[in-house]
Coordinates of C-alpha atoms in Angstrom, one line a residue:
Chain A
M1 CA 0.0 0.0 0.0
V2 CA 1.2 3.4 -0.9
G3 CA 1.3 5.9 1.9
I4 CA -0.1 9.4 1.7
V5 CA 3.2 10.7 2.9
E6 CA 6.4 8.8 3.2
L7 CA 9.8 9.9 4.5
Q8 CA 12.8 8.0 3.4
N9 CA 15.9 8.5 5.5
V10 CA 15.3 12.2 5.9
T11 CA 17.9 14.5 7.5
K12 CA 17.7 18.2 8.2
R13 CA 20.8 20.2 9.1
Y14 CA 20.7 23.8 10.1
V15 CA 23.9 25.8 9.7
M16 CA 24.3 28.8 11.8
G17 CA 27.7 30.5 11.3
S18 CA 30.3 27.9 12.0
T19 CA 28.1 25.4 13.9
A20 CA 25.8 22.9 12.3
V21 CA 22.8 21.5 14.1
D22 CA 21.2 18.3 13.0
A23 CA 17.6 18.7 13.7
L24 CA 16.7 15.4 12.0
G25 CA 19.2 12.6 11.6
G26 CA 17.8 10.0 9.2
V27 CA 14.1 9.6 9.8
S28 CA 11.9 7.2 7.9
L29 CA 8.2 7.2 8.4
L30 CA 5.1 6.1 6.6
V31 CA 1.7 7.7 7.0
E32 CA -1.1 5.7 5.6
K33 CA -4.7 6.5 4.9
G34 CA -6.8 6.5 8.0
D35 CA -3.8 6.8 10.3
F36 CA -3.9 8.9 13.5
V37 CA -0.2 9.5 14.0
V38 CA 0.9 11.1 17.2
I39 CA 4.6 12.2 17.3
V40 CA 5.8 12.9 20.8
G41 CA 9.2 14.1 22.0
P42 CA 10.7 16.7 24.3
S43 CA 11.3 20.2 23.0
G44 CA 14.3 20.3 20.7
S45 CA 13.8 16.7 19.6
G46 CA 13.0 17.9 16.0
K47 CA 9.3 17.2 16.0
S48 CA 8.3 20.6 14.6
T49 CA 10.9 20.2 11.8
L50 CA 9.6 16.7 11.1
M51 CA 6.1 18.1 10.8
H52 CA 7.2 20.9 8.5
I53 CA 8.9 18.5 6.2
L54 CA 5.9 16.1 6.3
G55 CA 3.6 19.1 5.5
T56 CA 5.8 20.2 2.5
L57 CA 6.6 23.5 4.2
D58 CA 10.3 22.7 4.4
H59 CA 12.7 20.7 2.3
P60 CA 15.0 18.0 3.8
S61 CA 18.8 18.3 3.6
S62 CA 18.9 14.8 2.3
G63 CA 16.5 11.9 1.8
N64 CA 13.2 11.7 0.0
V65 CA 9.7 13.0 0.7
L66 CA 7.0 11.2 -1.2
V67 CA 3.4 12.4 -1.4
D68 CA 1.1 9.9 -2.9
G69 CA 4.2 8.0 -4.0
K70 CA 5.6 11.1 -5.8
N71 CA 8.9 12.7 -4.8
I72 CA 8.3 16.4 -4.1
A73 CA 11.9 17.4 -4.5
S74 CA 11.2 18.4 -8.1
L75 CA 8.2 20.6 -7.2
D76 CA 8.6 24.4 -7.1
D77 CA 6.9 26.9 -4.7
W78 CA 3.7 27.1 -6.8
D79 CA 3.4 23.4 -7.2
L80 CA 3.8 22.9 -3.5
A81 CA 1.2 25.6 -2.7
M82 CA -1.2 23.8 -5.1
L83 CA -0.4 20.4 -3.4
R84 CA -1.1 21.9 0.0
R85 CA -4.3 23.5 -1.2
K86 CA -5.6 20.2 -2.6
K87 CA -4.4 17.6 -0.2
I88 CA -3.2 19.0 3.1
G89 CA -4.8 20.8 6.0
F90 CA -3.0 22.5 8.9
I91 CA -3.9 23.2 12.5
F92 CA -1.6 25.5 14.4
Q93 CA -0.8 25.8 18.1
S94 CA -1.7 29.5 18.0
F95 CA -4.6 29.1 15.6
N96 CA -3.4 31.8 13.2
L97 CA -6.9 33.0 12.3
I98 CA -7.3 36.3 10.6
P99 CA -8.6 38.8 13.2
T100 CA -10.6 40.9 10.8
L101 CA -12.6 38.1 9.4
N102 CA -15.5 36.3 11.0
T103 CA -15.7 32.6 11.7
L104 CA -17.2 31.6 8.4
E105 CA -14.8 33.8 6.4
N106 CA -11.8 32.3 8.3
V107 CA -12.9 28.8 7.4
M108 CA -13.2 29.7 3.8
I109 CA -9.8 31.5 3.6
P110 CA -7.9 28.6 2.0
T111 CA -10.4 28.7 -0.9
E112 CA -10.2 32.5 -1.3
P113 CA -7.6 32.5 -4.2
L114 CA -9.7 30.1 -6.3
A115 CA -10.9 31.7 -9.4
F116 CA -13.7 29.2 -10.0
G117 CA -15.2 26.2 -8.3
K118 CA -16.5 28.2 -5.4
E119 CA -20.1 27.0 -5.7
G120 CA -21.4 25.4 -2.6
L121 CA -18.3 26.3 -0.6
E122 CA -20.1 28.5 1.9
E123 CA -22.7 25.8 2.5
R124 CA -19.8 23.4 3.0
A125 CA -18.1 25.7 5.5
I126 CA -21.4 26.1 7.4
N127 CA -21.8 22.4 7.6
L128 CA -18.2 22.0 8.9
L129 CA -18.8 24.6 11.5
K130 CA -21.9 22.8 12.6
K131 CA -19.8 19.7 12.8
V132 CA -17.3 21.4 15.2
D133 CA -20.3 22.7 17.2
L134 CA -19.9 26.4 16.1
G135 CA -23.0 26.6 14.0
N136 CA -24.2 29.5 16.2
R137 CA -20.9 31.4 15.9
L138 CA -20.7 32.0 12.2
L139 CA -20.4 35.7 12.3
H140 CA -18.3 36.1 15.4
R141 CA -14.7 37.3 15.0
P142 CA -11.8 35.4 16.6
D143 CA -11.5 37.9 19.5
E144 CA -15.1 37.1 20.4
L145 CA -14.3 33.4 20.7
S146 CA -12.7 31.3 23.4
G147 CA -9.4 29.5 22.8
G148 CA -11.2 26.1 22.3
Q149 CA -13.6 27.7 19.9
R150 CA -10.8 29.3 17.9
Q151 CA -9.1 25.9 17.6
R152 CA -12.3 24.4 16.4
V153 CA -12.6 27.1 13.8
S154 CA -9.1 26.2 12.6
I155 CA -10.0 22.5 12.5
A156 CA -13.0 23.5 10.2
R157 CA -10.5 25.6 8.1
A158 CA -8.2 22.6 7.8
L159 CA -11.1 20.5 6.5
I160 CA -12.6 23.0 3.9
N161 CA -10.6 21.7 1.0
D162 CA -11.4 18.1 1.9
P163 CA -7.7 17.2 2.4
E164 CA -6.3 13.7 2.5
I165 CA -4.2 14.5 5.5
I166 CA -4.3 17.0 8.3
F167 CA -1.2 18.1 10.3
A168 CA -1.6 19.6 13.8
D169 CA 1.3 21.3 15.6
E170 CA 0.7 21.2 19.3
P171 CA -3.1 21.7 18.8
T172 CA -3.7 21.6 22.5
G173 CA -0.7 23.6 23.5
N174 CA -2.5 26.9 24.1
L175 CA -5.6 25.3 25.7
D176 CA -6.4 24.2 29.2
S177 CA -6.7 20.4 29.7
V178 CA -10.5 20.2 29.5
T179 CA -10.7 22.3 26.3
G180 CA -7.7 20.5 24.9
K181 CA -9.4 17.2 25.5
N182 CA -12.5 18.3 23.7
V183 CA -10.4 19.4 20.7
I184 CA -8.5 16.2 20.5
E185 CA -11.7 14.2 20.8
L186 CA -13.1 16.1 17.9
M187 CA -10.1 15.2 15.7
Y188 CA -10.3 11.6 16.9
G189 CA -14.0 11.5 16.0
L190 CA -13.2 12.8 12.5
N191 CA -10.6 10.1 12.1
K192 CA -12.8 7.3 13.4
K193 CA -16.1 8.2 11.7
E194 CA -14.8 9.8 8.5
G195 CA -11.5 8.1 8.1
K196 CA -9.6 11.5 8.0
T197 CA -5.8 11.0 8.4
F198 CA -4.2 13.0 11.1
V199 CA -0.6 13.7 12.1
I200 CA -0.3 15.3 15.4
V201 CA 3.0 16.7 16.9
T202 CA 3.0 17.2 20.6
H203 CA 4.9 17.0 23.9
D204 CA 1.7 15.9 25.6
Q205 CA 2.0 12.1 26.3
S206 CA -1.7 11.9 27.0
L207 CA -2.6 12.2 23.3
L208 CA -0.8 8.9 22.7
E209 CA -3.9 6.9 23.8
Y210 CA -5.7 8.0 20.6
A211 CA -3.0 7.0 18.2
T212 CA -2.9 4.2 15.7
K213 CA 0.8 5.0 15.3
K214 CA 2.9 6.3 18.2
V215 CA 6.1 7.9 17.1
F216 CA 8.7 8.7 19.8
L217 CA 11.3 11.2 18.8
L218 CA 14.5 12.1 20.6
D219 CA 17.5 14.2 19.3
G220 CA 16.3 14.1 15.7
K221 CA 15.8 10.3 15.6
I222 CA 12.9 8.0 15.9
T223 CA 13.6 5.9 18.9
K224 CA 10.4 3.7 18.7
I225 CA 7.2 3.4 16.6
E226 CA 4.3 1.5 18.2
Y227 CA 1.4 0.4 16.1
K228 CA -2.0 -0.2 17.5
K229 CA -4.9 -1.5 15.6
A230 CA -7.7 1.0 15.3
A231 CA -9.9 -1.4 17.3
A232 CA -7.5 -1.3 20.2
R233 CA -7.8 2.4 20.7
K234 CA -9.4 4.2 23.5
G235 CA -13.1 3.9 23.8
E236 CA -13.3 1.1 21.2
K237 CA -14.1 -2.5 22.0
K238 CA -11.4 -4.9 21.6
Chain B
M1 CA -9.3 38.9 -1.3
I2 CA -10.2 42.5 -2.1
K3 CA -12.4 42.6 1.0
L4 CA -9.7 41.1 3.1
A5 CA -7.2 43.7 1.9
F6 CA -9.6 46.5 2.6
L7 CA -10.3 45.2 6.1
N8 CA -6.6 44.7 6.8
L9 CA -6.0 48.4 6.1
F10 CA -8.3 49.4 9.0
R11 CA -6.6 47.1 11.5
R12 CA -4.3 50.0 12.4
K13 CA -6.5 53.0 11.9
T14 CA -4.1 55.6 13.1
R15 CA -1.2 54.3 11.1
T16 CA -3.3 54.1 8.0
L17 CA -4.7 57.6 8.5
L18 CA -1.2 59.1 9.0
C19 CA 0.2 57.4 5.9
A20 CA -2.9 58.5 3.9
L21 CA -2.4 62.0 5.2
G22 CA 1.2 62.0 3.8
I23 CA -0.2 61.0 0.4
A24 CA -3.0 63.5 0.8
I25 CA -0.7 66.4 1.4
G26 CA 1.3 65.6 -1.7
V27 CA -1.8 65.2 -3.9
A28 CA -3.3 68.4 -2.4
A29 CA -0.1 70.4 -3.1
I30 CA -0.2 69.3 -6.8
I31 CA -4.0 70.1 -7.1
V32 CA -3.5 73.5 -5.5
L33 CA -0.5 74.5 -7.6
V34 CA -1.9 73.3 -10.9
S35 CA -5.3 74.8 -10.3
L36 CA -3.7 78.1 -9.5
V37 CA -1.7 78.1 -12.6
D38 CA -4.8 77.1 -14.6
G39 CA -6.9 79.8 -13.0
F40 CA -4.3 82.4 -13.6
T41 CA -4.0 81.3 -17.3
E42 CA -7.8 81.6 -17.7
E43 CA -7.8 85.1 -16.3
F44 CA -5.0 86.2 -18.4
N45 CA -6.7 84.9 -21.5
A46 CA -9.9 86.7 -20.5
V47 CA -8.3 90.1 -20.1
V48 CA -5.2 90.2 -22.3
G49 CA -6.4 87.7 -24.9
S50 CA -9.3 90.0 -25.8
F51 CA -7.0 93.0 -26.2
K52 CA -6.5 93.9 -29.9
G53 CA -3.6 96.3 -30.2
L54 CA 0.0 97.1 -29.1
S55 CA 1.4 98.1 -25.8
V56 CA 4.2 100.6 -25.9
Y57 CA 6.5 101.1 -22.8
E58 CA 9.7 102.8 -22.0
K59 CA 12.6 100.8 -23.3
N60 CA 14.0 98.2 -20.8
T61 CA 11.0 98.2 -18.5
Q62 CA 9.0 95.1 -17.8
D63 CA 6.0 96.7 -16.3
A64 CA 3.9 99.7 -17.2
V65 CA 4.0 100.9 -13.5
F66 CA 7.8 101.5 -13.9
S67 CA 7.6 103.0 -17.4
K68 CA 7.9 106.7 -18.2
I69 CA 7.6 108.2 -21.7
D70 CA 7.0 111.6 -23.2
E71 CA 3.4 112.4 -24.1
S72 CA 4.5 113.7 -27.5
Y73 CA 4.8 110.1 -28.6
V74 CA 1.0 110.0 -28.8
G75 CA 1.0 112.2 -31.9
R76 CA 4.2 110.8 -33.3
I77 CA 2.9 107.2 -33.3
E78 CA -0.5 108.2 -34.5
S79 CA 1.2 109.7 -37.6
L80 CA 2.6 106.3 -38.5
P81 CA 0.8 104.3 -41.2
G82 CA -1.6 101.6 -40.0
V83 CA -2.1 103.2 -36.6
K84 CA -5.7 104.1 -35.8
A85 CA -5.1 105.7 -32.4
A86 CA -2.6 105.9 -29.6
I87 CA -4.2 106.1 -26.1
G88 CA -2.0 107.6 -23.4
E89 CA -2.1 105.7 -20.1
I90 CA -0.8 106.2 -16.6
W91 CA -0.2 103.2 -14.3
Y92 CA 0.4 104.1 -10.7
V93 CA 0.5 102.1 -7.4
P94 CA -0.9 104.5 -4.7
Q95 CA 0.5 104.6 -1.1
K96 CA -2.7 105.3 0.7
I97 CA -6.4 104.8 0.1
D98 CA -8.5 106.8 2.6
T99 CA -6.4 106.4 5.7
E100 CA -5.2 102.9 5.0
A101 CA -1.6 102.3 3.8
V102 CA -1.5 100.2 0.7
G103 CA 1.2 99.7 -1.9
L104 CA 3.2 97.0 -3.6
T105 CA 3.5 94.8 -0.5
A106 CA 0.0 93.4 -0.8
F107 CA -0.9 90.7 -3.2
A108 CA -2.9 92.3 -6.1
A109 CA -2.2 95.8 -4.8
P110 CA -4.7 98.5 -5.7
T111 CA -3.5 100.1 -8.9
V112 CA -4.5 103.4 -10.5
Y113 CA -5.1 103.2 -14.3
G114 CA -5.5 106.6 -15.8
L115 CA -6.3 106.9 -19.5
D116 CA -7.5 109.2 -22.2
I117 CA -11.2 108.3 -21.9
S118 CA -12.5 110.1 -24.9
K119 CA -10.0 108.4 -27.2
Y120 CA -10.7 105.1 -25.5
Y121 CA -14.4 105.3 -26.3
S122 CA -13.7 106.4 -29.9
T123 CA -11.5 103.4 -30.6
N124 CA -12.9 100.8 -28.1
A125 CA -9.5 99.2 -27.6
S126 CA -10.3 96.8 -24.9
G127 CA -13.6 95.8 -23.4
W128 CA -13.2 95.8 -19.7
V129 CA -12.9 99.5 -18.9
G130 CA -16.2 100.3 -20.5
A131 CA -18.2 97.5 -18.8
V132 CA -19.7 98.8 -15.6
E133 CA -21.7 96.6 -13.2
K134 CA -23.2 99.3 -11.0
G135 CA -23.3 103.1 -11.5
S136 CA -22.2 104.4 -14.9
A137 CA -19.2 104.6 -17.1
L138 CA -16.7 107.5 -16.9
S139 CA -16.8 110.4 -19.3
S140 CA -13.8 112.6 -20.2
S141 CA -15.5 115.8 -19.1
E142 CA -16.0 114.7 -15.5
L143 CA -12.7 114.9 -13.5
G144 CA -12.5 113.7 -10.0
Q145 CA -14.5 110.5 -10.6
V146 CA -13.4 106.9 -10.7
L147 CA -14.5 103.4 -11.5
I148 CA -13.3 100.8 -9.1
G149 CA -12.8 97.0 -9.3
R150 CA -14.8 94.6 -7.1
K151 CA -12.0 93.9 -4.6
I152 CA -11.6 97.7 -3.9
E153 CA -15.3 97.9 -3.5
K154 CA -15.3 95.1 -1.0
D155 CA -12.1 95.9 0.9
F156 CA -12.8 99.6 1.4
K157 CA -16.6 99.2 1.7
K158 CA -17.3 101.5 -1.3
F159 CA -20.5 102.0 -3.3
V160 CA -21.6 104.2 -6.1
G161 CA -21.4 107.8 -4.9
S162 CA -18.9 107.0 -2.1
P163 CA -16.0 109.4 -1.6
I164 CA -12.6 107.8 -2.0
E165 CA -9.3 109.4 -1.1
I166 CA -6.3 108.3 -3.0
D167 CA -2.9 109.6 -1.8
G168 CA -4.6 112.6 -0.3
K169 CA -6.8 113.5 -3.2
R170 CA -10.5 113.1 -3.0
F171 CA -12.5 111.3 -5.7
K172 CA -16.0 110.0 -6.1
V173 CA -16.9 106.5 -7.1
K174 CA -18.9 106.6 -10.3
G175 CA -19.2 102.9 -11.0
I176 CA -18.0 99.4 -10.2
L177 CA -16.2 97.5 -12.9
K178 CA -18.0 94.4 -14.2
S179 CA -14.9 92.2 -14.8
E180 CA -14.6 89.4 -12.3
S181 CA -11.0 88.8 -13.0
D182 CA -8.4 89.1 -10.2
L183 CA -6.3 91.1 -12.7
T184 CA -8.9 93.9 -12.9
S185 CA -10.6 93.7 -9.5
S186 CA -7.9 95.9 -7.8
I187 CA -7.9 98.6 -10.5
I188 CA -9.1 102.2 -10.1
V189 CA -9.9 103.7 -13.4
M190 CA -9.7 107.5 -13.8
N191 CA -9.1 110.2 -16.4
L192 CA -5.5 110.7 -17.4
D193 CA -5.1 114.2 -15.9
D194 CA -6.5 113.0 -12.5
A195 CA -3.9 110.2 -12.5
R196 CA -1.1 112.5 -13.4
D197 CA -2.1 114.7 -10.4
I198 CA -1.5 111.9 -7.8
S199 CA 1.3 110.1 -9.6
P200 CA 5.0 111.3 -9.6
L201 CA 4.8 111.8 -13.3
E202 CA 5.4 115.4 -14.5
S203 CA 3.1 117.1 -17.0
G204 CA 3.8 115.9 -20.5
Q205 CA 4.7 112.5 -19.2
I206 CA 2.7 109.2 -19.4
S207 CA 3.5 105.6 -18.4
S208 CA 2.6 103.8 -21.6
L209 CA 0.5 103.8 -24.7
T210 CA -2.1 101.4 -26.0
V211 CA -2.0 101.6 -29.8
T212 CA -5.0 100.5 -31.8
L213 CA -4.7 99.5 -35.4
N214 CA -6.6 99.8 -38.7
D215 CA -5.9 96.1 -39.3
F216 CA -5.1 94.0 -36.3
S217 CA -3.5 91.2 -38.4
K218 CA -0.7 93.6 -39.3
D219 CA 0.3 94.2 -35.6
A220 CA 3.8 92.7 -36.0
T221 CA 4.5 95.0 -38.9
V222 CA 3.3 98.1 -37.1
A223 CA 5.3 97.1 -34.0
K224 CA 8.5 96.9 -36.1
L225 CA 7.8 100.2 -37.6
I226 CA 7.4 101.9 -34.2
E227 CA 10.6 100.2 -32.9
L228 CA 12.4 101.3 -36.1
Q229 CA 11.4 104.9 -35.6
F230 CA 11.6 105.2 -31.8
G231 CA 13.5 102.1 -30.7
D232 CA 16.0 104.2 -28.7
D233 CA 13.3 105.2 -26.2
L234 CA 10.4 102.7 -26.6
Q235 CA 9.7 99.1 -26.7
V236 CA 6.6 97.5 -28.2
F237 CA 4.6 94.4 -27.2
T238 CA 2.2 92.7 -29.4
Q239 CA -0.5 90.4 -28.0
A240 CA 1.7 87.5 -29.0
D241 CA 4.7 89.0 -27.1
L242 CA 2.5 89.4 -24.0
S243 CA 1.2 85.9 -24.2
E244 CA 4.7 84.6 -24.7
Q245 CA 6.0 86.5 -21.7
F246 CA 3.1 85.2 -19.7
G247 CA 3.7 81.7 -21.0
S248 CA 7.2 81.7 -19.7
I249 CA 6.1 82.7 -16.2
V250 CA 3.4 80.0 -16.3
G251 CA 6.0 77.6 -17.6
N252 CA 8.1 78.2 -14.6
L253 CA 5.1 77.7 -12.3
R254 CA 4.4 74.5 -14.0
L255 CA 8.0 73.4 -13.5
L256 CA 7.6 74.2 -9.8
A257 CA 4.4 72.2 -9.6
I258 CA 6.1 69.2 -11.3
A259 CA 9.0 69.5 -8.8
V260 CA 6.6 69.5 -5.9
A261 CA 4.8 66.5 -7.4
I262 CA 8.0 64.6 -7.7
I263 CA 9.2 65.4 -4.2
S264 CA 5.8 64.7 -2.6
S265 CA 5.4 61.4 -4.5
I266 CA 8.8 60.2 -3.3
V267 CA 7.9 61.2 0.3
A268 CA 4.5 59.6 0.0
G269 CA 5.8 56.5 -1.7
I270 CA 8.4 56.0 1.1
G271 CA 5.5 56.4 3.6
I272 CA 3.4 53.8 1.9
A273 CA 6.3 51.4 1.5
N274 CA 7.2 51.8 5.2
T275 CA 3.7 51.4 6.4
M276 CA 3.1 48.3 4.3
L277 CA 6.4 46.8 5.2
M278 CA 5.7 47.2 8.9
S279 CA 2.3 45.8 8.5
V280 CA 3.7 42.8 6.6
L281 CA 6.3 42.1 9.2
E282 CA 3.8 42.3 12.0
R283 CA 1.6 39.7 10.3
F284 CA 4.4 37.3 9.3
R285 CA 2.8 34.5 11.2
E286 CA -0.6 35.1 9.6
I287 CA 0.9 35.3 6.1
G288 CA 2.9 32.1 6.8
A289 CA -0.4 30.4 7.8
L290 CA -1.9 31.5 4.5
K291 CA 1.0 30.0 2.6
A292 CA 0.6 26.8 4.6
V293 CA -3.0 26.5 3.7
G294 CA -2.3 26.7 0.0
W295 CA -1.9 30.4 -0.9
T296 CA 0.7 30.8 -3.6
R297 CA 3.3 33.6 -3.5
G298 CA 1.3 35.3 -6.2
N299 CA -1.8 35.2 -4.0
I300 CA 0.1 36.9 -1.1
M301 CA 1.6 39.5 -3.4
K302 CA -1.8 40.3 -4.8
M303 CA -3.3 40.8 -1.4
I304 CA -0.5 43.2 -0.2
L305 CA -0.7 45.1 -3.5
Y306 CA -4.4 45.5 -3.1
E307 CA -3.8 46.9 0.4
S308 CA -1.3 49.4 -0.8
I309 CA -3.4 50.5 -3.7
F310 CA -6.3 51.1 -1.3
L311 CA -4.0 53.1 0.8
G312 CA -3.0 55.2 -2.2
L313 CA -6.6 55.7 -3.3
F314 CA -7.6 56.6 0.3
G315 CA -4.8 59.2 0.4
G316 CA -5.7 60.4 -3.0
L317 CA -9.4 61.0 -2.1
L318 CA -8.3 62.8 1.1
G319 CA -5.9 64.9 -0.9
I320 CA -8.6 65.9 -3.4
L321 CA -10.8 67.1 -0.5
L322 CA -7.8 68.9 1.0
G323 CA -7.0 70.5 -2.3
F324 CA -10.6 71.7 -2.7
G325 CA -10.4 73.1 0.8
V326 CA -7.2 75.0 0.3
D327 CA -8.5 76.4 -3.1
F328 CA -11.7 77.5 -1.3
I329 CA -9.8 79.3 1.4
L330 CA -7.7 81.0 -1.3
L331 CA -10.9 82.0 -3.1
L332 CA -12.0 83.7 0.2
V333 CA -8.9 85.9 0.2
G334 CA -9.5 86.7 -3.5
I335 CA -7.2 84.2 -5.3
S336 CA -9.1 82.2 -7.9
S337 CA -8.2 78.9 -9.2
H338 CA -9.5 76.3 -11.7
I339 CA -9.8 72.6 -10.8
S340 CA -10.4 70.7 -14.0
I341 CA -11.8 67.1 -14.3
G342 CA -8.6 66.1 -15.9
L343 CA -6.6 67.4 -12.9
L344 CA -8.8 65.4 -10.5
L345 CA -8.6 62.3 -12.6
S346 CA -4.9 62.5 -13.0
S347 CA -4.4 63.1 -9.2
F348 CA -6.5 60.1 -8.5
L349 CA -4.6 57.9 -11.0
F350 CA -1.3 59.3 -9.6
A351 CA -2.3 58.2 -6.1
M352 CA -3.2 54.8 -7.3
F353 CA 0.1 54.5 -9.3
L354 CA 1.9 55.5 -6.1
G355 CA 0.2 52.7 -4.2
I356 CA 1.2 50.1 -6.8
V357 CA 4.8 51.2 -7.1
S358 CA 5.5 51.5 -3.4
G359 CA 3.6 48.3 -2.6
I360 CA 5.8 46.2 -4.9
Y361 CA 8.7 45.7 -2.4
P362 CA 6.5 45.0 0.7
A363 CA 4.4 42.5 -1.4
Y364 CA 7.6 40.8 -2.6
R365 CA 8.9 40.6 1.0
A366 CA 5.6 39.1 2.1
S367 CA 5.6 36.6 -0.7
K368 CA 9.1 35.5 0.3
L369 CA 8.3 34.9 3.9
D370 CA 9.2 31.3 4.9
P371 CA 6.0 29.6 6.2
V372 CA 8.2 27.6 8.6
E373 CA 9.7 30.7 10.1
A374 CA 6.3 32.2 10.1
L375 CA 4.8 29.3 12.2
Q376 CA 7.5 29.1 14.8
G377 CA 7.5 30.8 18.2

């Protein structure tokens, strides 16, 4: 089976003056359709770098990144933007919503540059917002929403282009534990019921219980990958 | 995207307003300068353009006020072929009207224009002296009477029948000149002998001559003839000469306006570029997020350019309002101007152009932002 995203022996080296830092030292990872990958590691372990490379925002120093079996090294900025627009969704720790736009407009922002094919998008955005329980907050602006609500807006934004894979960088990092749990349960539900593929990067070990694939990262290397059958996950009968 | 760019502009209202004000001042300066030049040109054409004849001054003087020639030239020029009449004139800037000190210090200083009225009527050289709005025209038999321009009427609160004292001599206002031009609104028209009484000219002297012709199309020929005969003492201006002289003054003003336009556009352009650059750098995380969710570099550039064009247009609109305001205030103090549609349109386009040009670099910087850097921290 071909993975949605596959890393083959990827390294990333940052050069600052005379010192070189190896953020990633030979990482191989396969993300398959329907996966709920949780990558954990202490700060400085290279997990953000790993996510940026998985999400095509950054290029590796060596090794291959395959998306749908195709090496992305040959793609230019424009191709990569198109790839992200069509196949990838992002959820950020600090939400990164546009403060001047309301909830509905924020969800639709990835589709804003489209010249055509916008029919039905607003309806789709409204449905997504209903799904994340914000159907009654369509015209609120980000500063009128709580942290948990803002993160749910960004989840809806990540889903607007019906992506194959969604990357989340510390999605619970700016939220209290109860709100964070609600947010992660929401993503979990989308994975379980709709088969959406998630890759979550976090230092919060408690998210591991939702994972189909637990990836442990330390000093730029994967120390362990644990697989769990979907059926064995939290809340599901064995 | 246009809506987003528009909203983004109003996130920092004070900064946007200050930057727009910078553009507005530049645009207003251009509008005011050009409209003044245009207004001035219009007036000149209305007064001088209708004049059909020659002006004769003392050699090497630029203005009739400083010219002094012998009255005998009236007869000597009239004896030349092609000349219909030579009308003697005295131009004089008085020191005092009633008890108020006037003089060359003021803009459009009150000026006495004495002329041979009877000859003027017989030849009808130039229209504006004969056109009276209130009261009646001067006659050559009535000394001690004057016609005054509208500005004199207003400034010194005169009406038909009022006494008016010019440099110690009493006159009576017989009529108000009809002409609305700034060039004639500060003029006091009187008989030649009255003017000679108050001016420093001695008897037998006049300031200048207006020469009317049998055939106006031959004006250059007659002008040459006069200079050939009396060129040692006199100089002659045809209507074309006057227009050319005026044209060179206006040309200089136009150059000044262009210089102001260039300087203000550089200043305003730097203002826009700085404002946009700051706004881009402040939003680096947001812009990074847009790139992450699939916006291309072109999309980002377009958004920032829209913002900067809006900023330019906003400043342009403000500048047009400001320009109208300044022109209105100038009108209140008696300086008229002419704002044409073309001027408004070109100022507006200019502001938009400024927005585009100075937005290019900030837009480029925004498009180059690394989404990874944008998302960290």
